[in-house]
């Protein structure tokens, strides 16, 4: 629990900056990534129940639907870990996949502008590599999804009797 004065200040700051669009600062308090993923899965489950138990497009739990149920929707570019801590500690588990994790020896109260500049320079150096890895991963996933879709089409054709018995030729009935 946060002291009332601090909680009020945070609410006021959130209201006063709600219209800002250039940058987002997330400060997560009393938060666990696993709890957030569990809540997002519940969100997807409730959405499916509202759609008659399944989504119209057949996808009941894809990445976009899970992300929509997260408390922190936008994935960060950088996660700063202070005090030399080198693990995520159940923090932003879903969103951290493509973030640069910067480890700084300074503790949070001692985190200075110079520490921040160092983090930005480190991120700027690493960002192109992370972006390329993400591009390759997403391209591979598209291929996997297309492969799954092709298998589904083949099964559908077989169920509908469009395949000749004993011979499956690609591109023909």
Short mmCIF file of C-alpha atoms in Angstrom, two decimals:
data_model
loop_
_atom_site.label_atom_id
_atom_site.label_comp_id
_atom_site.label_asym_id
_atom_site.label_seq_id
_atom_site.Cartn_x
_atom_site.Cartn_y
_atom_site.Cartn_z
CA UNK A 1 0.00 0.00 0.00
CA UNK A 2 1.12 3.49 -0.81
CA UNK A 3 0.76 6.35 1.64
CA UNK A 4 -2.35 8.40 0.83
CA UNK A 5 -0.41 11.56 -0.05
CA UNK A 6 1.82 9.67 -2.52
CA UNK A 7 -1.13 7.82 -4.08
CA UNK A 8 -2.97 11.12 -4.54
CA UNK A 9 0.08 12.73 -6.11
CA UNK A 10 0.41 9.80 -8.53
CA UNK A 11 -3.27 10.04 -9.54
CA UNK A 12 -2.95 13.79 -10.09
CA UNK A 13 0.21 13.35 -12.18
CA UNK A 14 -1.50 10.66 -14.25
CA UNK A 15 -4.50 12.93 -14.95
CA UNK A 16 -2.33 15.92 -15.81
CA UNK A 17 -0.20 13.96 -18.29
CA UNK A 18 -2.93 11.74 -19.80
CA UNK A 19 -2.88 13.74 -23.05
CA UNK A 20 0.87 13.28 -23.59
CA UNK A 21 1.69 10.96 -26.48
CA UNK A 22 5.45 11.12 -27.10
CA UNK A 23 6.66 8.98 -24.20
CA UNK A 24 5.25 6.71 -21.53
CA UNK A 25 6.72 6.19 -18.09
CA UNK A 26 5.38 3.13 -16.27
CA UNK A 27 6.01 2.88 -12.56
CA UNK A 28 4.80 -0.50 -11.38
CA UNK A 29 4.05 -0.83 -7.68
CA UNK A 30 2.74 -3.98 -5.99
CA UNK A 31 2.88 -5.68 -9.37
CA UNK A 32 3.84 -9.14 -10.60
CA UNK A 33 4.18 -10.18 -14.22
CA UNK A 34 2.69 -13.60 -13.59
CA UNK A 35 -0.41 -12.05 -12.00
CA UNK A 36 -0.73 -9.74 -14.99
CA UNK A 37 -0.54 -12.67 -17.46
CA UNK A 38 -3.12 -14.58 -15.42
CA UNK A 39 -5.46 -11.57 -15.46
CA UNK A 40 -4.97 -11.17 -19.23
CA UNK A 41 -5.84 -14.85 -19.75
CA UNK A 42 -9.02 -14.22 -17.74
CA UNK A 43 -9.76 -11.25 -19.98
CA UNK A 44 -9.42 -13.48 -23.06
CA UNK A 45 -11.57 -16.19 -21.44
CA UNK A 46 -14.32 -13.67 -20.61
CA UNK A 47 -14.16 -12.23 -24.12
CA UNK A 48 -14.51 -15.73 -25.60
CA UNK A 49 -17.46 -16.46 -23.32
CA UNK A 50 -19.11 -13.27 -24.55
CA UNK A 51 -18.59 -14.48 -28.12
CA UNK A 52 -20.34 -17.79 -27.49
CA UNK A 53 -17.26 -19.60 -26.21
CA UNK A 54 -15.11 -19.02 -29.28
CA UNK A 55 -14.01 -16.00 -31.27
CA UNK A 56 -15.47 -15.60 -34.71
CA UNK A 57 -12.10 -15.96 -36.39
CA UNK A 58 -11.30 -19.13 -34.45
CA UNK A 59 -8.39 -17.63 -32.52
CA UNK A 60 -9.27 -17.72 -28.85
CA UNK A 61 -5.95 -16.59 -27.39
CA UNK A 62 -3.53 -14.88 -29.73
CA UNK A 63 -0.82 -12.40 -28.86
CA UNK A 64 -2.93 -9.30 -29.60
CA UNK A 65 -5.81 -10.47 -27.41
CA UNK A 66 -3.50 -11.31 -24.50
CA UNK A 67 -1.66 -7.99 -24.86
CA UNK A 68 -4.99 -6.12 -24.78
CA UNK A 69 -5.65 -7.59 -21.33
CA UNK A 70 -2.32 -6.50 -19.85
CA UNK A 71 -2.09 -3.74 -17.26
CA UNK A 72 0.93 -2.36 -19.12
CA UNK A 73 -0.19 -2.49 -22.74
CA UNK A 74 2.77 -0.90 -24.52
CA UNK A 75 6.02 -2.86 -24.50
CA UNK A 76 8.93 -0.81 -23.19
CA UNK A 77 12.03 -0.13 -25.25
CA UNK A 78 14.19 -0.17 -22.12
CA UNK A 79 13.88 -1.72 -18.67
CA UNK A 80 16.27 -0.24 -16.11
CA UNK A 81 17.38 -2.53 -13.29
CA UNK A 82 19.10 -0.68 -10.49
CA UNK A 83 21.40 -1.91 -7.70
CA UNK A 84 23.17 -4.26 -10.12
CA UNK A 85 20.18 -6.64 -10.23
CA UNK A 86 20.41 -8.88 -13.32
CA UNK A 87 17.01 -10.56 -13.35
CA UNK A 88 13.50 -9.39 -14.18
CA UNK A 89 12.13 -10.45 -10.77
CA UNK A 90 8.65 -11.23 -12.15
CA UNK A 91 8.51 -7.76 -13.72
CA UNK A 92 6.94 -7.07 -17.13
CA UNK A 93 7.42 -10.69 -18.16
CA UNK A 94 5.14 -10.44 -21.22
CA UNK A 95 6.32 -7.02 -22.35
CA UNK A 96 10.07 -7.52 -21.80
CA UNK A 97 10.58 -9.80 -24.80
CA UNK A 98 12.03 -7.11 -27.06
CA UNK A 99 13.18 -4.61 -24.44
CA UNK A 100 16.78 -3.75 -23.74
CA UNK A 101 17.47 -4.52 -20.09
CA UNK A 102 19.95 -1.99 -18.71
CA UNK A 103 21.66 -2.94 -15.46
CA UNK A 104 22.92 -0.01 -13.40
CA UNK A 105 24.92 -0.40 -10.18
CA UNK A 106 23.35 2.67 -8.57
CA UNK A 107 20.36 2.10 -6.30
CA UNK A 108 17.09 3.79 -7.29
CA UNK A 109 17.42 6.73 -4.89
CA UNK A 110 20.94 7.38 -6.21
CA UNK A 111 20.06 6.91 -9.91
CA UNK A 112 21.36 10.11 -11.54
CA UNK A 113 20.96 11.94 -14.81
CA UNK A 114 24.37 10.53 -15.80
CA UNK A 115 23.11 7.00 -15.15
CA UNK A 116 20.09 7.79 -17.32
CA UNK A 117 22.25 9.16 -20.15
CA UNK A 118 24.39 6.01 -19.97
CA UNK A 119 21.28 3.85 -20.26
CA UNK A 120 20.09 5.84 -23.31
CA UNK A 121 23.48 5.54 -25.04
CA UNK A 122 23.59 1.79 -24.34
CA UNK A 123 20.05 1.38 -25.67
CA UNK A 124 20.83 3.40 -28.79
CA UNK A 125 23.76 1.08 -29.50
CA UNK A 126 21.68 -2.09 -28.92
CA UNK A 127 18.36 -1.03 -30.49
CA UNK A 128 19.25 -1.91 -34.14
CA UNK A 129 20.31 -5.44 -33.13
CA UNK A 130 17.13 -5.96 -31.09
CA UNK A 131 15.01 -4.58 -33.94
CA UNK A 132 16.64 -7.00 -36.42
CA UNK A 133 16.12 -9.98 -34.08
CA UNK A 134 12.46 -9.04 -33.70
CA UNK A 135 12.03 -8.67 -37.47
CA UNK A 136 13.49 -12.15 -38.02
CA UNK A 137 11.35 -13.67 -35.28
CA UNK A 138 8.14 -12.11 -36.56
CA UNK A 139 8.95 -13.27 -40.09
CA UNK A 140 9.47 -16.82 -38.84
CA UNK A 141 6.19 -16.70 -36.95
CA UNK A 142 4.35 -15.58 -40.06
CA UNK A 143 5.76 -18.62 -41.86
CA UNK A 144 4.66 -20.87 -39.00
CA UNK A 145 1.17 -19.37 -39.03
CA UNK A 146 0.96 -19.84 -42.79
CA UNK A 147 2.07 -23.46 -42.33
CA UNK A 148 -0.61 -24.02 -39.70
CA UNK A 149 -3.19 -22.42 -41.97
CA UNK A 150 -2.15 -24.71 -44.84
CA UNK A 151 -2.51 -27.78 -42.61
CA UNK A 152 -5.98 -26.54 -41.59
CA UNK A 153 -6.95 -26.05 -45.26
CA UNK A 154 -5.73 -29.56 -46.07
CA UNK A 155 -7.77 -31.03 -43.22
CA UNK A 156 -10.84 -29.08 -44.32
CA UNK A 157 -10.47 -30.28 -47.90
CA UNK A 158 -10.12 -33.88 -46.72
CA UNK A 159 -13.17 -33.61 -44.47
CA UNK A 160 -15.21 -32.12 -47.30
CA UNK A 161 -14.15 -34.98 -49.59
CA UNK A 162 -12.23 -32.76 -51.96
CA UNK A 163 -9.14 -34.98 -51.86
CA UNK A 164 -9.06 -38.05 -54.02
CA UNK A 165 -8.69 -41.12 -51.91
CA UNK A 166 -5.07 -42.21 -51.55
CA UNK A 167 -3.52 -39.26 -53.41
CA UNK A 168 -3.03 -35.71 -52.21
CA UNK A 169 -1.60 -33.44 -54.87
CA UNK A 170 -0.72 -29.91 -53.96
CA UNK A 171 -2.86 -27.37 -55.78
CA UNK A 172 -5.40 -29.87 -57.17
CA UNK A 173 -8.68 -31.31 -55.97
#
